[in-house]
């Protein structure tokens, strides 16, 4: 059943324009905000709202940074916070910065944090074949405690693959 009070509020606020568009008076905006706040505060929206508010306030989000052999630049710290926040909320993410800005380091920092909590969590990093050994070197350089496994060639060891796995795109099609 539709709430009559709610319907009256909507009718008062949203007016039909001549071209079938919806018009809202500037003076009704506080009421629109009140209706939105009322609906968002309902239990159904609490988790998405908390996520959005957290995402909007990442400068106040302070995850413990794991021990790595590097100092993150401010924009890398921001990228790490974003990745960590997405991880905390069981969501994926994609860093899409320009080349050379430290996406690899930000990802290694996140992996160091993940493995600090649970060393049995396998990870999969997919890249062009030409970058496999570069990634392995970078992980060893910045997070020497992390163990990598290049999943390539005929002698693949599935037992050894229970760590940070580095594979290239073409292997996904096999």
PDB file of C-alpha atoms in Angstrom:
ATOM      1  CA  UNK A   1       0.000   0.000   0.000  1.00  0.00           C
ATOM      2  CA  UNK A   2       1.285   3.472  -0.901  1.00  0.00           C
ATOM      3  CA  UNK A   3       1.695   5.952   1.937  1.00  0.00           C
ATOM      4  CA  UNK A   4      -0.763   8.829   1.263  1.00  0.00           C
ATOM      5  CA  UNK A   5       1.353  11.437   3.051  1.00  0.00           C
ATOM      6  CA  UNK A   6       4.331  10.473   0.908  1.00  0.00           C
ATOM      7  CA  UNK A   7       2.256  10.684  -2.301  1.00  0.00           C
ATOM      8  CA  UNK A   8       0.950  14.158  -1.361  1.00  0.00           C
ATOM      9  CA  UNK A   9       4.509  15.320  -0.745  1.00  0.00           C
ATOM     10  CA  UNK A  10       5.606  14.020  -4.140  1.00  0.00           C
ATOM     11  CA  UNK A  11       2.624  15.648  -5.912  1.00  0.00           C
ATOM     12  CA  UNK A  12       3.367  18.970  -4.222  1.00  0.00           C
ATOM     13  CA  UNK A  13       7.055  18.888  -5.128  1.00  0.00           C
ATOM     14  CA  UNK A  14       7.144  17.417  -8.621  1.00  0.00           C
ATOM     15  CA  UNK A  15       5.147  19.365 -11.204  1.00  0.00           C
ATOM     16  CA  UNK A  16       4.623  18.229 -14.767  1.00  0.00           C
ATOM     17  CA  UNK A  17       5.986  20.676 -17.326  1.00  0.00           C
ATOM     18  CA  UNK A  18       4.458  21.506 -20.717  1.00  0.00           C
ATOM     19  CA  UNK A  19       6.946  19.249 -22.519  1.00  0.00           C
ATOM     20  CA  UNK A  20       6.254  16.287 -20.157  1.00  0.00           C
ATOM     21  CA  UNK A  21       9.372  17.131 -18.151  1.00  0.00           C
ATOM     22  CA  UNK A  22       9.334  17.189 -14.363  1.00  0.00           C
ATOM     23  CA  UNK A  23       9.792  20.552 -12.678  1.00  0.00           C
ATOM     24  CA  UNK A  24      10.923  21.139  -9.104  1.00  0.00           C
ATOM     25  CA  UNK A  25      10.804  24.548  -7.487  1.00  0.00           C
ATOM     26  CA  UNK A  26      14.020  25.818  -5.954  1.00  0.00           C
ATOM     27  CA  UNK A  27      12.029  26.497  -2.771  1.00  0.00           C
ATOM     28  CA  UNK A  28      11.016  22.832  -2.510  1.00  0.00           C
ATOM     29  CA  UNK A  29      14.599  21.546  -2.459  1.00  0.00           C
ATOM     30  CA  UNK A  30      14.717  21.335   1.377  1.00  0.00           C
ATOM     31  CA  UNK A  31      11.624  19.120   1.262  1.00  0.00           C
ATOM     32  CA  UNK A  32      13.189  16.968  -1.469  1.00  0.00           C
ATOM     33  CA  UNK A  33      16.279  16.590   0.705  1.00  0.00           C
ATOM     34  CA  UNK A  34      14.112  15.670   3.702  1.00  0.00           C
ATOM     35  CA  UNK A  35      12.290  12.970   1.709  1.00  0.00           C
ATOM     36  CA  UNK A  36      15.562  11.589   0.391  1.00  0.00           C
ATOM     37  CA  UNK A  37      17.096  11.567   3.895  1.00  0.00           C
ATOM     38  CA  UNK A  38      14.019   9.791   5.260  1.00  0.00           C
ATOM     39  CA  UNK A  39      14.171   7.089   2.579  1.00  0.00           C
ATOM     40  CA  UNK A  40      17.936   6.668   2.794  1.00  0.00           C
ATOM     41  CA  UNK A  41      17.818   6.327   6.575  1.00  0.00           C
ATOM     42  CA  UNK A  42      15.660   3.241   6.209  1.00  0.00           C
ATOM     43  CA  UNK A  43      17.447  -0.034   6.924  1.00  0.00           C
ATOM     44  CA  UNK A  44      17.597  -1.040   3.253  1.00  0.00           C
ATOM     45  CA  UNK A  45      19.997   1.829   2.451  1.00  0.00           C
ATOM     46  CA  UNK A  46      22.175   1.814   5.568  1.00  0.00           C
ATOM     47  CA  UNK A  47      25.024  -0.329   4.219  1.00  0.00           C
ATOM     48  CA  UNK A  48      25.289   1.386   0.789  1.00  0.00           C
ATOM     49  CA  UNK A  49      25.065   4.776   2.482  1.00  0.00           C
ATOM     50  CA  UNK A  50      27.820   3.903   4.961  1.00  0.00           C
ATOM     51  CA  UNK A  51      29.985   2.690   2.054  1.00  0.00           C
ATOM     52  CA  UNK A  52      29.373   5.877   0.051  1.00  0.00           C
ATOM     53  CA  UNK A  53      30.069   8.122   3.043  1.00  0.00           C
ATOM     54  CA  UNK A  54      33.307   6.240   3.723  1.00  0.00           C
ATOM     55  CA  UNK A  55      34.328   6.500   0.083  1.00  0.00           C
ATOM     56  CA  UNK A  56      33.590  10.230   0.167  1.00  0.00           C
ATOM     57  CA  UNK A  57      35.819  10.669   3.232  1.00  0.00           C
ATOM     58  CA  UNK A  58      38.902   8.642   2.347  1.00  0.00           C
ATOM     59  CA  UNK A  59      41.163  11.337   3.783  1.00  0.00           C
ATOM     60  CA  UNK A  60      39.881  10.252   7.223  1.00  0.00           C
ATOM     61  CA  UNK A  61      40.322   6.545   6.449  1.00  0.00           C
ATOM     62  CA  UNK A  62      43.591   5.413   7.992  1.00  0.00           C
ATOM     63  CA  UNK A  63      44.398   1.768   7.369  1.00  0.00           C
ATOM     64  CA  UNK A  64      47.555   0.502   8.991  1.00  0.00           C
ATOM     65  CA  UNK A  65      50.227   0.539   6.324  1.00  0.00           C
ATOM     66  CA  UNK A  66      52.224  -2.688   6.168  1.00  0.00           C
ATOM     67  CA  UNK A  67      56.011  -2.708   6.308  1.00  0.00           C
ATOM     68  CA  UNK A  68      57.359  -2.269   2.799  1.00  0.00           C
ATOM     69  CA  UNK A  69      60.748  -1.160   1.500  1.00  0.00           C
ATOM     70  CA  UNK A  70      59.458   2.140   0.102  1.00  0.00           C
ATOM     71  CA  UNK A  71      57.816   5.399   1.054  1.00  0.00           C
ATOM     72  CA  UNK A  72      54.576   6.046  -0.790  1.00  0.00           C
ATOM     73  CA  UNK A  73      54.083   9.457  -2.348  1.00  0.00           C
ATOM     74  CA  UNK A  74      50.878  11.271  -1.293  1.00  0.00           C
ATOM     75  CA  UNK A  75      48.956  10.272  -4.438  1.00  0.00           C
ATOM     76  CA  UNK A  76      50.172   6.666  -4.037  1.00  0.00           C
ATOM     77  CA  UNK A  77      49.025   6.733  -0.414  1.00  0.00           C
ATOM     78  CA  UNK A  78      45.621   7.904  -1.640  1.00  0.00           C
ATOM     79  CA  UNK A  79      45.504   5.061  -4.188  1.00  0.00           C
ATOM     80  CA  UNK A  80      46.495   2.550  -1.509  1.00  0.00           C
ATOM     81  CA  UNK A  81      43.767   3.865   0.812  1.00  0.00           C
ATOM     82  CA  UNK A  82      41.207   3.505  -1.973  1.00  0.00           C
ATOM     83  CA  UNK A  83      42.337  -0.060  -2.762  1.00  0.00           C
ATOM     84  CA  UNK A  84      42.325  -0.949   0.936  1.00  0.00           C
ATOM     85  CA  UNK A  85      38.855   0.553   1.421  1.00  0.00           C
ATOM     86  CA  UNK A  86      37.528  -1.451  -1.522  1.00  0.00           C
ATOM     87  CA  UNK A  87      39.167  -4.600  -0.084  1.00  0.00           C
ATOM     88  CA  UNK A  88      37.652  -3.922   3.355  1.00  0.00           C
ATOM     89  CA  UNK A  89      34.231  -3.699   1.716  1.00  0.00           C
ATOM     90  CA  UNK A  90      34.786  -6.898  -0.291  1.00  0.00           C
ATOM     91  CA  UNK A  91      34.774  -5.040  -3.605  1.00  0.00           C
ATOM     92  CA  UNK A  92      37.220  -5.034  -6.472  1.00  0.00           C
ATOM     93  CA  UNK A  93      38.841  -2.040  -8.013  1.00  0.00           C
ATOM     94  CA  UNK A  94      40.992  -0.998 -10.927  1.00  0.00           C
ATOM     95  CA  UNK A  95      43.837   1.488 -10.662  1.00  0.00           C
ATOM     96  CA  UNK A  96      44.021   3.317 -13.960  1.00  0.00           C
ATOM     97  CA  UNK A  97      46.747   5.915 -13.425  1.00  0.00           C
ATOM     98  CA  UNK A  98      49.223   6.864 -16.130  1.00  0.00           C
ATOM     99  CA  UNK A  99      52.337   4.740 -16.620  1.00  0.00           C
ATOM    100  CA  UNK A 100      55.073   5.330 -14.085  1.00  0.00           C
ATOM    101  CA  UNK A 101      52.918   6.646 -11.241  1.00  0.00           C
ATOM    102  CA  UNK A 102      53.304   3.620  -8.991  1.00  0.00           C
ATOM    103  CA  UNK A 103      50.321   1.323  -9.543  1.00  0.00           C
ATOM    104  CA  UNK A 104      52.621  -1.664  -9.008  1.00  0.00           C
ATOM    105  CA  UNK A 105      53.868  -0.304  -5.677  1.00  0.00           C
ATOM    106  CA  UNK A 106      50.331   0.507  -4.505  1.00  0.00           C
ATOM    107  CA  UNK A 107      49.216  -3.029  -5.361  1.00  0.00           C
ATOM    108  CA  UNK A 108      52.237  -4.591  -3.653  1.00  0.00           C
ATOM    109  CA  UNK A 109      51.474  -2.501  -0.554  1.00  0.00           C
ATOM    110  CA  UNK A 110      47.917  -3.839  -0.505  1.00  0.00           C
ATOM    111  CA  UNK A 111      49.156  -7.410  -1.017  1.00  0.00           C
ATOM    112  CA  UNK A 112      51.619  -6.988   1.869  1.00  0.00           C
ATOM    113  CA  UNK A 113      48.696  -5.962   4.069  1.00  0.00           C
ATOM    114  CA  UNK A 114      46.523  -8.881   2.907  1.00  0.00           C
ATOM    115  CA  UNK A 115      49.311 -11.410   3.487  1.00  0.00           C
ATOM    116  CA  UNK A 116      50.137  -9.898   6.874  1.00  0.00           C
ATOM    117  CA  UNK A 117      46.616 -10.916   7.956  1.00  0.00           C
ATOM    118  CA  UNK A 118      46.408 -14.284   6.179  1.00  0.00           C
ATOM    119  CA  UNK A 119      49.427 -15.883   4.521  1.00  0.00           C
ATOM    120  CA  UNK A 120      47.227 -18.541   2.899  1.00  0.00           C
ATOM    121  CA  UNK A 121      45.289 -16.130   0.703  1.00  0.00           C
ATOM    122  CA  UNK A 122      46.222 -16.710  -2.951  1.00  0.00           C
ATOM    123  CA  UNK A 123      46.289 -13.675  -5.242  1.00  0.00           C
ATOM    124  CA  UNK A 124      46.274 -13.477  -9.013  1.00  0.00           C
ATOM    125  CA  UNK A 125      47.955 -10.665 -10.929  1.00  0.00           C
ATOM    126  CA  UNK A 126      47.382 -10.650 -14.685  1.00  0.00           C
ATOM    127  CA  UNK A 127      49.709  -8.725 -16.978  1.00  0.00           C
ATOM    128  CA  UNK A 128      51.440  -8.752 -20.353  1.00  0.00           C
ATOM    129  CA  UNK A 129      53.983 -11.586 -20.590  1.00  0.00           C
ATOM    130  CA  UNK A 130      56.824  -9.069 -20.880  1.00  0.00           C
ATOM    131  CA  UNK A 131      56.152  -7.820 -17.324  1.00  0.00           C
ATOM    132  CA  UNK A 132      56.159 -11.153 -15.444  1.00  0.00           C
ATOM    133  CA  UNK A 133      59.770 -10.986 -14.269  1.00  0.00           C
ATOM    134  CA  UNK A 134      59.614  -7.232 -13.652  1.00  0.00           C
ATOM    135  CA  UNK A 135      56.703  -7.788 -11.260  1.00  0.00           C
ATOM    136  CA  UNK A 136      58.602 -10.563  -9.532  1.00  0.00           C
ATOM    137  CA  UNK A 137      61.599  -8.217  -9.034  1.00  0.00           C
ATOM    138  CA  UNK A 138      59.370  -5.393  -7.786  1.00  0.00           C
ATOM    139  CA  UNK A 139      57.659  -7.633  -5.223  1.00  0.00           C
ATOM    140  CA  UNK A 140      61.047  -8.884  -3.999  1.00  0.00           C
ATOM    141  CA  UNK A 141      62.372  -5.313  -3.819  1.00  0.00           C
ATOM    142  CA  UNK A 142      59.423  -3.687  -1.995  1.00  0.00           C
ATOM    143  CA  UNK A 143      57.965  -6.608  -0.008  1.00  0.00           C
ATOM    144  CA  UNK A 144      60.677  -9.258   0.366  1.00  0.00           C
ATOM    145  CA  UNK A 145      58.506 -11.338   2.715  1.00  0.00           C
ATOM    146  CA  UNK A 146      55.949 -11.885  -0.052  1.00  0.00           C
ATOM    147  CA  UNK A 147      56.431 -14.993  -2.106  1.00  0.00           C
ATOM    148  CA  UNK A 148      55.623 -14.913  -5.821  1.00  0.00           C
ATOM    149  CA  UNK A 149      55.057 -17.693  -8.297  1.00  0.00           C
ATOM    150  CA  UNK A 150      55.204 -17.190 -12.057  1.00  0.00           C
ATOM    151  CA  UNK A 151      52.479 -19.418 -13.438  1.00  0.00           C
ATOM    152  CA  UNK A 152      54.085 -20.099 -16.812  1.00  0.00           C
ATOM    153  CA  UNK A 153      55.629 -22.973 -18.732  1.00  0.00           C
ATOM    154  CA  UNK A 154      55.015 -26.714 -18.684  1.00  0.00           C
ATOM    155  CA  UNK A 155      56.168 -27.431 -15.138  1.00  0.00           C
ATOM    156  CA  UNK A 156      53.443 -25.570 -13.240  1.00  0.00           C
ATOM    157  CA  UNK A 157      53.373 -26.461  -9.569  1.00  0.00           C
ATOM    158  CA  UNK A 158      49.844 -26.017  -8.219  1.00  0.00           C
ATOM    159  CA  UNK A 159      51.055 -26.382  -4.623  1.00  0.00           C
ATOM    160  CA  UNK A 160      53.479 -23.489  -5.103  1.00  0.00           C
ATOM    161  CA  UNK A 161      50.712 -21.416  -6.672  1.00  0.00           C
ATOM    162  CA  UNK A 162      49.101 -20.764  -3.283  1.00  0.00           C
ATOM    163  CA  UNK A 163      50.700 -17.321  -3.022  1.00  0.00           C
ATOM    164  CA  UNK A 164      51.015 -14.207  -5.212  1.00  0.00           C
ATOM    165  CA  UNK A 165      50.576 -15.696  -8.676  1.00  0.00           C
ATOM    166  CA  UNK A 166      51.816 -13.782 -11.698  1.00  0.00           C
ATOM    167  CA  UNK A 167      50.325 -14.804 -15.033  1.00  0.00           C
ATOM    168  CA  UNK A 168      49.975 -13.248 -18.464  1.00  0.00           C
ATOM    169  CA  UNK A 169      46.805 -12.569 -20.446  1.00  0.00           C
ATOM    170  CA  UNK A 170      47.122 -15.426 -22.947  1.00  0.00           C
ATOM    171  CA  UNK A 171      47.204 -18.043 -20.207  1.00  0.00           C
ATOM    172  CA  UNK A 172      43.640 -17.110 -19.281  1.00  0.00           C
ATOM    173  CA  UNK A 173      42.433 -18.326 -22.685  1.00  0.00           C
ATOM    174  CA  UNK A 174      44.007 -21.798 -22.341  1.00  0.00           C
TER     175      UNK A 174
END
